[in-house]
């Protein structure tokens, strides 16, 4: 089982078929394969060997995809980091996985230089690496074992440090083979890539495409939540398989006139995952697109997609939450504690991660921290979280990660964060106890967060209070905080 074999095989079958479509142009499998070999040759020349890590700090481009493939071809483990991450966070990720090389696009190089990059972390631009060796110098593709790691996806961590979810070739391919078969991906398809490469939704976009010899359309980060542009891109690029978080679809429906015209002529499957899809909007979309298959997928980064539910006309009369369905990808799902109708969702099977990078390997089933219940039709429904992890537009956020940054501000004695609202209206509120008179303003905290966190984790509002409410066991009472915020906003 070799993840990098997918592009190699498709390039052999149909070298001139389009593989990647982006604002840079349309690139064939031959071009992607050759560029991957150039990066593999360059990495090998630089001494990158099996098991080494390569961090990619970049916008979504052909070069980024080719470098991922080049890293896999020399047996390295790639760790993609979205371009919207500040240099400080990229340094923390690099310190976590100790990469042989950090490769950044020109924007990343500029920001790293301005922030005073740590010279102990080797940094190079895509241009530098790409020109170091010809494709002919690439070593033979690395023949990995199925359970060797392929990539690391960094997510928000409760301690304030990013957590690296380590995924093996077997983990990824177990999901990809199921998903491509379920969706029926063929070489004629055009798949959207709405998610950034560090978000697990992108795994389907890229690798189901390469498995089938289809083409993937890279949605620029600047358009990710621009409803009018997204709707236009969907039709202009003749996308046949769309995959995104529900909030992107809702935004397109409400503010992008997605449903004002006839359904997109080429769209045959619409997949969504990452957060609950409000049932009324599901009904609206289903009625507008009766001939488009609609699939609701569920799974944390640690398992990728482990359940699936297909929306049909029978759901139109339902007022219950949209089910997340039944187990897929060869996984098994159970509720803990046993024999209860509602409890924690537990996943076991081939998609469960190897573990968090730098920690002990994961063994056995994965306890998701998500609460689920069995609906009357025997389908699993998502209820919520049992901890302080939240979802904002599909991004998984540990509130403790933001709280660590806010609490480090010199004007803050202590702080807690909560999310107010849901869907498109979800906002991150910081509640702070000031250090001395006064307290930090919103712009101060936004700057502090922007220097250390991805943009989607920057606080939207700040409230200064004399003290944080506590529960009986001395922990911050987040429900009381929400009531306080409601009362403050009502004044």
CSV table of C-alpha atoms in Angstrom, one decimal:
chain,number,residue,atom,x,y,z
A,1,UNK,CA,0.0,0.0,0.0
A,2,UNK,CA,1.8,3.1,-1.3
A,3,UNK,CA,0.0,6.5,-1.3
A,4,UNK,CA,2.5,7.9,-3.8
A,5,UNK,CA,1.8,5.1,-6.3
A,6,UNK,CA,-1.5,6.6,-7.3
A,7,UNK,CA,0.0,9.5,-9.3
A,8,UNK,CA,2.6,7.2,-10.8
A,9,UNK,CA,0.0,4.8,-12.0
A,10,UNK,CA,-2.3,7.4,-13.4
A,11,UNK,CA,0.6,9.1,-15.2
A,12,UNK,CA,1.4,5.8,-16.9
A,13,UNK,CA,-2.2,5.1,-17.9
A,14,UNK,CA,-3.0,8.6,-19.3
A,15,UNK,CA,0.0,10.9,-19.1
A,16,UNK,CA,-1.8,13.8,-21.0
A,17,UNK,CA,-5.0,13.7,-18.9
A,18,UNK,CA,-5.5,16.8,-16.7
A,19,UNK,CA,-4.5,16.2,-13.1
A,20,UNK,CA,-4.6,19.6,-11.4
A,21,UNK,CA,-6.6,22.7,-12.3
A,22,UNK,CA,-5.7,25.9,-10.6
A,23,UNK,CA,-5.3,29.7,-11.1
A,24,UNK,CA,-1.9,28.8,-12.4
A,25,UNK,CA,-3.3,26.7,-15.2
A,26,UNK,CA,-4.1,23.1,-16.1
A,27,UNK,CA,-1.4,20.5,-15.5
A,28,UNK,CA,-1.3,16.9,-16.8
A,29,UNK,CA,-0.4,13.8,-15.0
A,30,UNK,CA,2.9,13.8,-16.9
A,31,UNK,CA,3.7,17.2,-15.6
A,32,UNK,CA,2.7,16.4,-12.1
A,33,UNK,CA,4.7,13.1,-12.2
A,34,UNK,CA,7.8,14.8,-13.6
A,35,UNK,CA,7.6,17.7,-11.0
A,36,UNK,CA,7.2,15.1,-8.2
A,37,UNK,CA,10.4,13.4,-9.4
A,38,UNK,CA,12.2,16.7,-9.5
A,39,UNK,CA,11.3,17.3,-5.9
A,40,UNK,CA,12.2,13.8,-4.9
A,41,UNK,CA,15.6,14.2,-6.5
A,42,UNK,CA,16.2,17.5,-4.7
A,43,UNK,CA,15.1,16.1,-1.4
A,44,UNK,CA,17.3,13.1,-1.8
A,45,UNK,CA,20.3,15.3,-2.7
A,46,UNK,CA,19.6,17.3,0.4
A,47,UNK,CA,19.9,14.2,2.5
A,48,UNK,CA,16.2,13.6,3.2
A,49,UNK,CA,15.8,10.0,4.0
A,50,UNK,CA,12.9,7.6,4.9
A,51,UNK,CA,11.2,8.7,8.1
A,52,UNK,CA,12.4,12.3,7.9
A,53,UNK,CA,9.8,15.0,8.0
A,54,UNK,CA,9.2,17.8,5.5
A,55,UNK,CA,7.0,20.7,6.4
A,56,UNK,CA,5.2,22.6,3.6
A,57,UNK,CA,4.1,26.1,4.5
A,58,UNK,CA,2.2,27.2,1.5
A,59,UNK,CA,-0.8,28.3,-0.5
A,60,UNK,CA,-2.5,25.6,-2.5
A,61,UNK,CA,-0.5,25.1,-5.7
A,62,UNK,CA,0.7,22.5,-8.1
A,63,UNK,CA,4.2,22.7,-6.5
A,64,UNK,CA,2.8,22.0,-3.1
A,65,UNK,CA,1.1,18.8,-4.4
A,66,UNK,CA,4.2,17.8,-6.2
A,67,UNK,CA,6.4,18.3,-3.2
A,68,UNK,CA,4.0,16.1,-1.1
A,69,UNK,CA,4.4,13.4,-3.7
A,70,UNK,CA,8.2,13.9,-3.9
A,71,UNK,CA,8.5,13.5,-0.1
A,72,UNK,CA,6.5,10.3,-0.2
A,73,UNK,CA,8.7,9.0,-3.1
A,74,UNK,CA,11.8,9.3,-0.9
A,75,UNK,CA,10.0,7.8,2.1
A,76,UNK,CA,9.7,11.1,4.0
A,77,UNK,CA,6.6,12.2,6.0
A,78,UNK,CA,5.1,15.5,4.9
A,79,UNK,CA,3.4,18.0,7.2
A,80,UNK,CA,1.3,20.6,5.3
A,81,UNK,CA,0.7,23.9,7.0
A,82,UNK,CA,-1.7,26.4,5.5
A,83,UNK,CA,-0.3,29.8,4.4
A,84,UNK,CA,-2.6,31.6,6.8
A,85,UNK,CA,-0.5,30.3,9.8
A,86,UNK,CA,1.8,32.9,11.2
A,87,UNK,CA,5.6,32.2,11.4
A,88,UNK,CA,5.4,31.7,15.2
A,89,UNK,CA,3.0,28.8,14.8
A,90,UNK,CA,4.9,27.3,12.0
A,91,UNK,CA,8.0,27.3,14.2
A,92,UNK,CA,6.1,25.5,16.9
A,93,UNK,CA,4.9,22.9,14.4
A,94,UNK,CA,8.5,22.5,13.1
A,95,UNK,CA,9.8,22.3,16.7
A,96,UNK,CA,7.3,19.5,17.3
A,97,UNK,CA,8.2,17.3,14.3
A,98,UNK,CA,11.9,18.3,13.9
A,99,UNK,CA,11.8,18.4,10.1
A,100,UNK,CA,14.8,17.8,7.8
A,101,UNK,CA,13.4,20.7,5.8
A,102,UNK,CA,10.8,23.5,5.9
A,103,UNK,CA,9.7,24.5,2.4
A,104,UNK,CA,7.8,27.8,2.1
A,105,UNK,CA,6.3,29.8,-0.8
A,106,UNK,CA,7.6,33.3,-1.4
A,107,UNK,CA,5.0,34.8,1.0
A,108,UNK,CA,6.1,32.4,3.7
A,109,UNK,CA,9.8,33.2,3.1
A,110,UNK,CA,9.0,36.9,3.4
A,111,UNK,CA,7.1,36.4,6.7
A,112,UNK,CA,9.7,34.0,8.1
A,113,UNK,CA,12.4,36.6,7.5
A,114,UNK,CA,10.4,39.4,9.0
A,115,UNK,CA,9.7,37.3,12.1
A,116,UNK,CA,13.4,36.3,12.6
A,117,UNK,CA,13.3,32.6,11.6
A,118,UNK,CA,15.2,30.2,13.8
A,119,UNK,CA,18.3,29.2,11.9
A,120,UNK,CA,18.3,25.8,13.5
A,121,UNK,CA,15.2,25.0,11.4
A,122,UNK,CA,16.3,24.5,7.8
A,123,UNK,CA,14.2,26.7,5.5
A,124,UNK,CA,14.1,26.9,1.7
A,125,UNK,CA,11.8,28.2,-0.9
A,126,UNK,CA,9.9,26.0,-3.4
A,127,UNK,CA,12.0,27.7,-6.2
A,128,UNK,CA,15.3,26.8,-4.5
A,129,UNK,CA,14.3,23.2,-4.0
A,130,UNK,CA,12.7,22.7,-7.4
A,131,UNK,CA,15.9,23.8,-9.3
A,132,UNK,CA,18.4,21.7,-7.4
A,133,UNK,CA,18.2,18.5,-9.4
A,134,UNK,CA,16.6,17.1,-12.6
A,135,UNK,CA,13.8,14.6,-12.5
A,136,UNK,CA,16.1,12.0,-13.9
A,137,UNK,CA,18.1,12.0,-10.7
A,138,UNK,CA,15.1,10.9,-8.6
A,139,UNK,CA,15.7,7.6,-6.7
A,140,UNK,CA,13.4,4.7,-7.3
A,141,UNK,CA,10.1,5.3,-5.4
A,142,UNK,CA,10.3,4.2,-1.8
A,143,UNK,CA,8.7,0.9,-1.1
A,144,UNK,CA,7.1,1.5,2.3
A,145,UNK,CA,5.3,-0.9,4.6
A,146,UNK,CA,1.5,-0.2,4.9
A,147,UNK,CA,1.7,1.0,8.5
A,148,UNK,CA,4.6,3.5,7.9
A,149,UNK,CA,3.6,7.1,8.4
A,150,UNK,CA,2.7,9.1,5.2
A,151,UNK,CA,1.8,12.6,6.6
A,152,UNK,CA,1.1,14.6,9.7
A,153,UNK,CA,-1.9,16.9,10.1
A,154,UNK,CA,-1.5,19.4,12.8
A,155,UNK,CA,-4.7,20.4,14.7
A,156,UNK,CA,-5.4,22.7,17.7
A,157,UNK,CA,-4.2,21.4,21.0
A,158,UNK,CA,-5.7,21.9,24.5
A,159,UNK,CA,-2.3,22.8,26.0
A,160,UNK,CA,-1.7,25.6,23.5
A,161,UNK,CA,0.7,23.4,21.4
A,162,UNK,CA,-0.4,22.1,18.0
A,163,UNK,CA,-1.1,18.3,18.0
A,164,UNK,CA,0.3,16.3,15.0
A,165,UNK,CA,-2.0,13.6,13.9
A,166,UNK,CA,0.1,10.9,12.3
A,167,UNK,CA,-1.5,9.0,9.4
A,168,UNK,CA,-0.1,5.9,7.7
A,169,UNK,CA,-0.4,4.8,4.1
A,170,UNK,CA,-2.9,2.1,5.3
A,171,UNK,CA,-5.0,4.7,7.2
A,172,UNK,CA,-5.3,7.0,4.2
A,173,UNK,CA,-5.8,4.3,1.5
A,174,UNK,CA,-8.5,2.5,3.5
A,175,UNK,CA,-10.5,5.6,3.4
A,176,UNK,CA,-9.6,6.7,-0.1
A,177,UNK,CA,-10.5,3.3,-1.7
A,178,UNK,CA,-13.9,3.2,0.1
A,179,UNK,CA,-14.7,6.9,-0.7
A,180,UNK,CA,-13.8,6.7,-4.4
A,181,UNK,CA,-15.9,3.6,-4.8
A,182,UNK,CA,-18.9,5.1,-2.8
A,183,UNK,CA,-18.8,8.3,-4.9
A,184,UNK,CA,-18.0,6.4,-8.1
A,185,UNK,CA,-15.1,8.6,-9.1
A,186,UNK,CA,-13.9,8.1,-12.7
A,187,UNK,CA,-11.3,9.7,-14.9
A,188,UNK,CA,-14.0,12.0,-16.3
A,189,UNK,CA,-14.7,13.7,-13.0
A,190,UNK,CA,-13.6,17.0,-11.7
A,191,UNK,CA,-13.3,17.2,-7.9
A,192,UNK,CA,-13.3,20.4,-6.0
A,193,UNK,CA,-10.6,21.1,-3.4
A,194,UNK,CA,-12.2,23.6,-1.0
A,195,UNK,CA,-10.3,22.6,2.1
A,196,UNK,CA,-6.7,23.6,2.9
A,197,UNK,CA,-4.1,20.8,2.6
A,198,UNK,CA,-3.7,20.6,6.4
A,199,UNK,CA,-7.5,19.9,6.7
A,200,UNK,CA,-8.4,16.2,6.4
A,201,UNK,CA,-11.1,16.9,3.9
A,202,UNK,CA,-8.4,17.5,1.3
A,203,UNK,CA,-7.3,13.9,1.5
A,204,UNK,CA,-10.3,12.8,-0.4
A,205,UNK,CA,-10.0,15.7,-2.9
A,206,UNK,CA,-6.5,14.9,-3.9
A,207,UNK,CA,-6.1,11.1,-3.5
A,208,UNK,CA,-9.5,10.0,-4.8
A,209,UNK,CA,-8.7,12.2,-7.8
A,210,UNK,CA,-5.3,10.5,-8.3
A,211,UNK,CA,-6.7,7.0,-7.8
A,212,UNK,CA,-9.2,7.4,-10.6
A,213,UNK,CA,-7.0,9.5,-12.9
A,214,UNK,CA,-9.6,12.4,-12.5
A,215,UNK,CA,-8.7,16.1,-12.1
A,216,UNK,CA,-8.8,18.2,-9.0
A,217,UNK,CA,-9.8,21.9,-9.0
A,218,UNK,CA,-7.9,23.9,-6.4
A,219,UNK,CA,-10.1,26.5,-4.8
A,220,UNK,CA,-7.9,29.5,-3.9
A,221,UNK,CA,-7.9,30.3,-0.1
A,222,UNK,CA,-9.1,33.8,-0.9
A,223,UNK,CA,-12.4,32.4,-2.4
A,224,UNK,CA,-13.0,29.8,0.4
A,225,UNK,CA,-15.8,31.8,1.9
A,226,UNK,CA,-16.7,34.2,-0.9
A,227,UNK,CA,-20.2,32.9,-1.8
A,228,UNK,CA,-20.6,34.5,-5.2
A,229,UNK,CA,-17.1,33.5,-6.4
A,230,UNK,CA,-17.6,29.9,-5.1
A,231,UNK,CA,-20.9,29.5,-7.0
A,232,UNK,CA,-19.3,30.9,-10.1
A,233,UNK,CA,-16.3,28.6,-9.8
A,234,UNK,CA,-18.5,25.5,-9.3
A,235,UNK,CA,-20.2,26.2,-12.6
A,236,UNK,CA,-17.3,27.6,-14.6
A,237,UNK,CA,-15.0,24.7,-13.7
A,238,UNK,CA,-17.7,22.1,-14.4
A,239,UNK,CA,-17.1,20.5,-11.0
A,240,UNK,CA,-18.8,17.1,-10.8
A,241,UNK,CA,-17.9,16.2,-7.2
A,242,UNK,CA,-18.1,18.9,-4.5
A,243,UNK,CA,-16.8,18.4,-1.0
A,244,UNK,CA,-16.7,21.1,1.7
A,245,UNK,CA,-17.9,22.0,5.2
A,246,UNK,CA,-21.6,22.7,5.4
A,247,UNK,CA,-21.0,26.4,6.4
A,248,UNK,CA,-19.5,27.0,2.9
A,249,UNK,CA,-22.6,25.6,1.3
A,250,UNK,CA,-25.0,27.5,3.5
A,251,UNK,CA,-23.1,30.7,2.7
A,252,UNK,CA,-23.4,30.0,-1.0
A,253,UNK,CA,-27.1,29.3,-0.6
A,254,UNK,CA,-27.8,32.4,1.5
A,255,UNK,CA,-25.5,35.0,0.1
A,256,UNK,CA,-24.2,33.6,-3.2
A,257,UNK,CA,-27.5,32.8,-5.0
A,258,UNK,CA,-26.4,29.2,-5.4
A,259,UNK,CA,-30.0,28.0,-5.7
A,260,UNK,CA,-31.4,30.9,-7.8
A,261,UNK,CA,-30.6,29.1,-11.2
A,262,UNK,CA,-30.8,25.6,-12.4
A,263,UNK,CA,-28.6,23.1,-10.6
A,264,UNK,CA,-25.0,23.0,-11.9
A,265,UNK,CA,-25.2,20.9,-15.0
A,266,UNK,CA,-22.1,18.8,-14.3
A,267,UNK,CA,-22.5,18.3,-10.5
A,268,UNK,CA,-23.5,14.8,-9.7
A,269,UNK,CA,-22.4,14.4,-6.0
A,270,UNK,CA,-22.3,16.9,-3.2
A,271,UNK,CA,-20.4,15.7,0.0
A,272,UNK,CA,-20.2,17.6,3.2
A,273,UNK,CA,-18.4,17.0,6.5
A,274,UNK,CA,-16.7,18.7,9.4
A,275,UNK,CA,-19.7,20.1,11.3
A,276,UNK,CA,-23.5,19.6,11.6
A,277,UNK,CA,-25.6,20.8,8.6
A,278,UNK,CA,-28.8,22.5,9.8
A,279,UNK,CA,-31.7,20.3,8.8
A,280,UNK,CA,-33.7,23.1,7.2
A,281,UNK,CA,-30.9,24.0,4.9
A,282,UNK,CA,-30.4,20.3,4.1
A,283,UNK,CA,-34.1,20.2,3.0
A,284,UNK,CA,-33.7,23.4,0.9
A,285,UNK,CA,-30.6,22.0,-0.9
A,286,UNK,CA,-32.2,18.6,-1.5
A,287,UNK,CA,-35.3,20.1,-3.0
A,288,UNK,CA,-33.3,22.4,-5.3
A,289,UNK,CA,-30.9,19.6,-6.4
A,290,UNK,CA,-33.1,16.4,-6.6
A,291,UNK,CA,-30.8,14.7,-9.0
A,292,UNK,CA,-27.5,15.3,-7.1
A,293,UNK,CA,-26.4,12.7,-4.6
A,294,UNK,CA,-25.8,14.2,-1.2
A,295,UNK,CA,-23.6,12.5,1.4
A,296,UNK,CA,-23.0,13.5,5.0
A,297,UNK,CA,-19.6,12.2,6.2
A,298,UNK,CA,-18.3,12.2,9.8
A,299,UNK,CA,-15.0,11.5,11.4
A,300,UNK,CA,-12.4,13.4,13.4
A,301,UNK,CA,-8.9,14.0,11.9
A,302,UNK,CA,-7.7,11.0,14.0
A,303,UNK,CA,-9.9,8.6,11.9
A,304,UNK,CA,-10.7,10.5,8.7
A,305,UNK,CA,-14.2,9.5,7.5
A,306,UNK,CA,-15.6,6.6,9.6
A,307,UNK,CA,-19.4,7.0,9.0
A,308,UNK,CA,-21.5,8.1,6.1
A,309,UNK,CA,-25.2,8.9,5.5
A,310,UNK,CA,-26.9,9.6,2.1
A,311,UNK,CA,-29.6,12.2,2.1
A,312,UNK,CA,-32.7,11.2,0.1
A,313,UNK,CA,-36.2,12.4,-0.3
A,314,UNK,CA,-37.2,10.5,2.8
A,315,UNK,CA,-35.3,13.1,4.8
A,316,UNK,CA,-37.5,15.9,3.6
A,317,UNK,CA,-40.1,15.5,6.3
A,318,UNK,CA,-37.7,14.9,9.2
A,319,UNK,CA,-37.2,17.4,12.0
A,320,UNK,CA,-34.5,15.4,13.6
A,321,UNK,CA,-30.8,16.3,13.2
A,322,UNK,CA,-29.3,14.9,10.0
A,323,UNK,CA,-27.8,11.4,10.8
A,324,UNK,CA,-24.1,10.7,10.4
A,325,UNK,CA,-25.1,7.2,9.4
A,326,UNK,CA,-23.3,3.9,9.6
A,327,UNK,CA,-19.6,2.8,9.7
A,328,UNK,CA,-17.6,2.9,6.5
A,329,UNK,CA,-13.9,2.6,5.4
A,330,UNK,CA,-13.7,-0.8,7.1
A,331,UNK,CA,-14.2,0.8,10.5
A,332,UNK,CA,-16.4,-0.3,13.4
A,333,UNK,CA,-18.4,2.2,15.5
A,334,UNK,CA,-19.8,1.8,19.0
A,335,UNK,CA,-21.3,3.9,21.7
A,336,UNK,CA,-19.6,4.0,25.2
A,337,UNK,CA,-20.8,3.1,27.7
A,338,UNK,CA,-22.2,-0.1,26.1
A,339,UNK,CA,-25.9,-0.8,25.8
A,340,UNK,CA,-26.7,2.9,26.2
A,341,UNK,CA,-28.7,4.8,23.5
A,342,UNK,CA,-26.4,7.9,23.9
A,343,UNK,CA,-22.7,8.1,24.7
A,344,UNK,CA,-19.2,8.7,23.3
A,345,UNK,CA,-18.5,7.6,19.8
A,346,UNK,CA,-15.7,5.1,19.6
A,347,UNK,CA,-14.0,4.1,16.4
A,348,UNK,CA,-11.8,1.1,15.6
A,349,UNK,CA,-10.5,-0.1,12.3
A,350,UNK,CA,-8.0,0.6,9.6
A,351,UNK,CA,-8.4,4.4,9.4
A,352,UNK,CA,-7.6,5.0,13.1
A,353,UNK,CA,-4.4,7.1,13.3
A,354,UNK,CA,-0.9,5.8,14.3
A,355,UNK,CA,-0.9,8.4,17.1
A,356,UNK,CA,0.2,12.0,17.8
A,357,UNK,CA,3.6,12.8,16.7
A,358,UNK,CA,6.1,12.7,19.5
A,359,UNK,CA,3.8,10.7,21.8
A,360,UNK,CA,3.4,7.0,22.4
A,361,UNK,CA,1.8,5.1,19.5
A,362,UNK,CA,-2.0,4.9,19.6
A,363,UNK,CA,-3.3,1.4,20.4
A,364,UNK,CA,-6.8,0.1,20.2
A,365,UNK,CA,-10.0,2.0,19.5
A,366,UNK,CA,-10.1,5.8,19.4
A,367,UNK,CA,-12.5,7.6,21.7
A,368,UNK,CA,-13.6,10.6,19.8
A,369,UNK,CA,-14.9,12.9,22.6
A,370,UNK,CA,-18.0,13.2,20.4
A,371,UNK,CA,-21.4,12.3,21.8
A,372,UNK,CA,-23.7,10.3,19.6
A,373,UNK,CA,-27.0,8.5,19.8
A,374,UNK,CA,-28.9,6.0,17.8
A,375,UNK,CA,-31.9,7.4,16.0
A,376,UNK,CA,-35.2,5.6,15.6
A,377,UNK,CA,-34.1,4.3,12.2
A,378,UNK,CA,-30.9,2.8,13.7
A,379,UNK,CA,-28.7,5.5,12.2
A,380,UNK,CA,-26.1,7.3,14.3
A,381,UNK,CA,-26.7,10.9,15.1
A,382,UNK,CA,-24.2,13.5,16.3
A,383,UNK,CA,-25.2,15.2,19.6
A,384,UNK,CA,-22.1,17.3,20.5
A,385,UNK,CA,-18.8,17.4,22.3
A,386,UNK,CA,-18.0,16.2,25.9
A,387,UNK,CA,-15.0,18.6,26.2
A,388,UNK,CA,-14.0,22.1,25.2
A,389,UNK,CA,-13.2,21.4,21.6
A,390,UNK,CA,-15.4,23.4,19.2
A,391,UNK,CA,-16.0,23.6,15.5
A,392,UNK,CA,-15.9,27.0,13.7
A,393,UNK,CA,-16.7,26.7,10.0
A,394,UNK,CA,-15.5,23.1,10.1
A,395,UNK,CA,-12.2,23.9,11.7
A,396,UNK,CA,-11.5,21.9,14.9
A,397,UNK,CA,-10.5,24.3,17.7
A,398,UNK,CA,-9.4,23.6,21.2
A,399,UNK,CA,-10.4,26.6,23.2
A,400,UNK,CA,-7.4,26.1,25.5
A,401,UNK,CA,-5.2,26.8,22.5
A,402,UNK,CA,-6.6,30.3,22.2
A,403,UNK,CA,-6.8,30.8,25.9
A,404,UNK,CA,-3.0,30.2,26.2
A,405,UNK,CA,-2.3,33.0,23.7
A,406,UNK,CA,-4.8,35.4,25.3
A,407,UNK,CA,-3.6,34.7,28.8
A,408,UNK,CA,0.0,35.5,27.8
A,409,UNK,CA,-0.9,39.1,27.0
A,410,UNK,CA,0.7,41.4,29.7
A,411,UNK,CA,-2.7,43.1,30.4
A,412,UNK,CA,-4.4,39.7,31.2
A,413,UNK,CA,-4.4,38.0,34.5
A,414,UNK,CA,-6.6,35.1,33.4
A,415,UNK,CA,-8.9,34.3,30.5
A,416,UNK,CA,-11.4,31.9,29.1
A,417,UNK,CA,-12.9,31.6,25.6
A,418,UNK,CA,-16.3,30.5,24.4
A,419,UNK,CA,-18.1,30.3,21.1
A,420,UNK,CA,-21.3,32.2,20.7
A,421,UNK,CA,-23.7,31.3,18.0
A,422,UNK,CA,-23.4,28.5,15.4
A,423,UNK,CA,-22.9,27.9,11.7
A,424,UNK,CA,-22.0,31.1,9.9
A,425,UNK,CA,-22.8,33.2,13.0
A,426,UNK,CA,-20.3,31.4,15.3
A,427,UNK,CA,-17.9,33.9,16.9
A,428,UNK,CA,-15.0,33.4,19.4
A,429,UNK,CA,-15.4,35.5,22.5
A,430,UNK,CA,-12.5,36.0,24.9
A,431,UNK,CA,-13.5,36.8,28.5
A,432,UNK,CA,-10.6,38.3,30.4
A,433,UNK,CA,-9.7,39.3,34.0
A,434,UNK,CA,-7.4,42.3,33.6
A,435,UNK,CA,-3.9,42.5,35.1
A,436,UNK,CA,-4.2,45.9,36.9
A,437,UNK,CA,-6.6,48.7,35.8
A,438,UNK,CA,-8.3,48.4,32.5
A,439,UNK,CA,-7.6,45.5,30.1
A,440,UNK,CA,-6.6,44.7,26.6
A,441,UNK,CA,-8.7,46.0,23.7
A,442,UNK,CA,-10.0,43.8,20.9
A,443,UNK,CA,-7.4,45.0,18.4
A,444,UNK,CA,-4.6,44.2,20.8
A,445,UNK,CA,-5.9,40.7,21.3
A,446,UNK,CA,-6.5,40.2,17.6
A,447,UNK,CA,-2.9,41.2,16.9
A,448,UNK,CA,-1.6,38.8,19.6
A,449,UNK,CA,-3.7,35.9,18.2
A,450,UNK,CA,-2.8,36.7,14.6
A,451,UNK,CA,0.9,36.5,15.5
A,452,UNK,CA,0.6,33.0,16.9
A,453,UNK,CA,-2.6,31.3,15.6
A,454,UNK,CA,-4.3,30.6,12.3
A,455,UNK,CA,-6.7,33.3,11.2
A,456,UNK,CA,-9.7,31.1,12.0
A,457,UNK,CA,-8.7,31.1,15.7
A,458,UNK,CA,-8.4,34.8,16.1
A,459,UNK,CA,-10.9,36.1,18.6
A,460,UNK,CA,-13.9,38.1,17.4
A,461,UNK,CA,-14.9,39.8,20.7
A,462,UNK,CA,-13.4,40.6,24.1
A,463,UNK,CA,-15.2,41.1,27.4
A,464,UNK,CA,-13.4,42.4,30.6
A,465,UNK,CA,-14.8,41.0,33.9
A,466,UNK,CA,-13.6,41.2,37.5
A,467,UNK,CA,-13.4,37.4,37.8
A,468,UNK,CA,-14.2,34.2,35.9
A,469,UNK,CA,-17.2,32.2,37.2
A,470,UNK,CA,-16.1,28.8,38.6
A,471,UNK,CA,-17.9,25.4,38.9
A,472,UNK,CA,-18.0,23.5,42.2
A,473,UNK,CA,-14.7,21.8,41.5
A,474,UNK,CA,-12.9,25.0,40.7
A,475,UNK,CA,-13.0,24.9,36.9
A,476,UNK,CA,-14.1,27.7,34.7
A,477,UNK,CA,-17.9,27.6,34.3
A,478,UNK,CA,-18.3,28.1,30.6
A,479,UNK,CA,-22.1,28.0,30.7
A,480,UNK,CA,-22.1,30.8,33.2
A,481,UNK,CA,-19.7,32.7,30.9
A,482,UNK,CA,-22.2,32.4,28.0
A,483,UNK,CA,-24.9,33.8,30.2
A,484,UNK,CA,-22.6,36.7,31.2
A,485,UNK,CA,-21.8,37.4,27.6
A,486,UNK,CA,-25.5,37.4,26.7
A,487,UNK,CA,-26.2,39.8,29.5
A,488,UNK,CA,-23.3,42.1,28.5
A,489,UNK,CA,-24.4,42.1,24.9
A,490,UNK,CA,-28.0,43.0,25.9
A,491,UNK,CA,-26.9,46.2,27.6
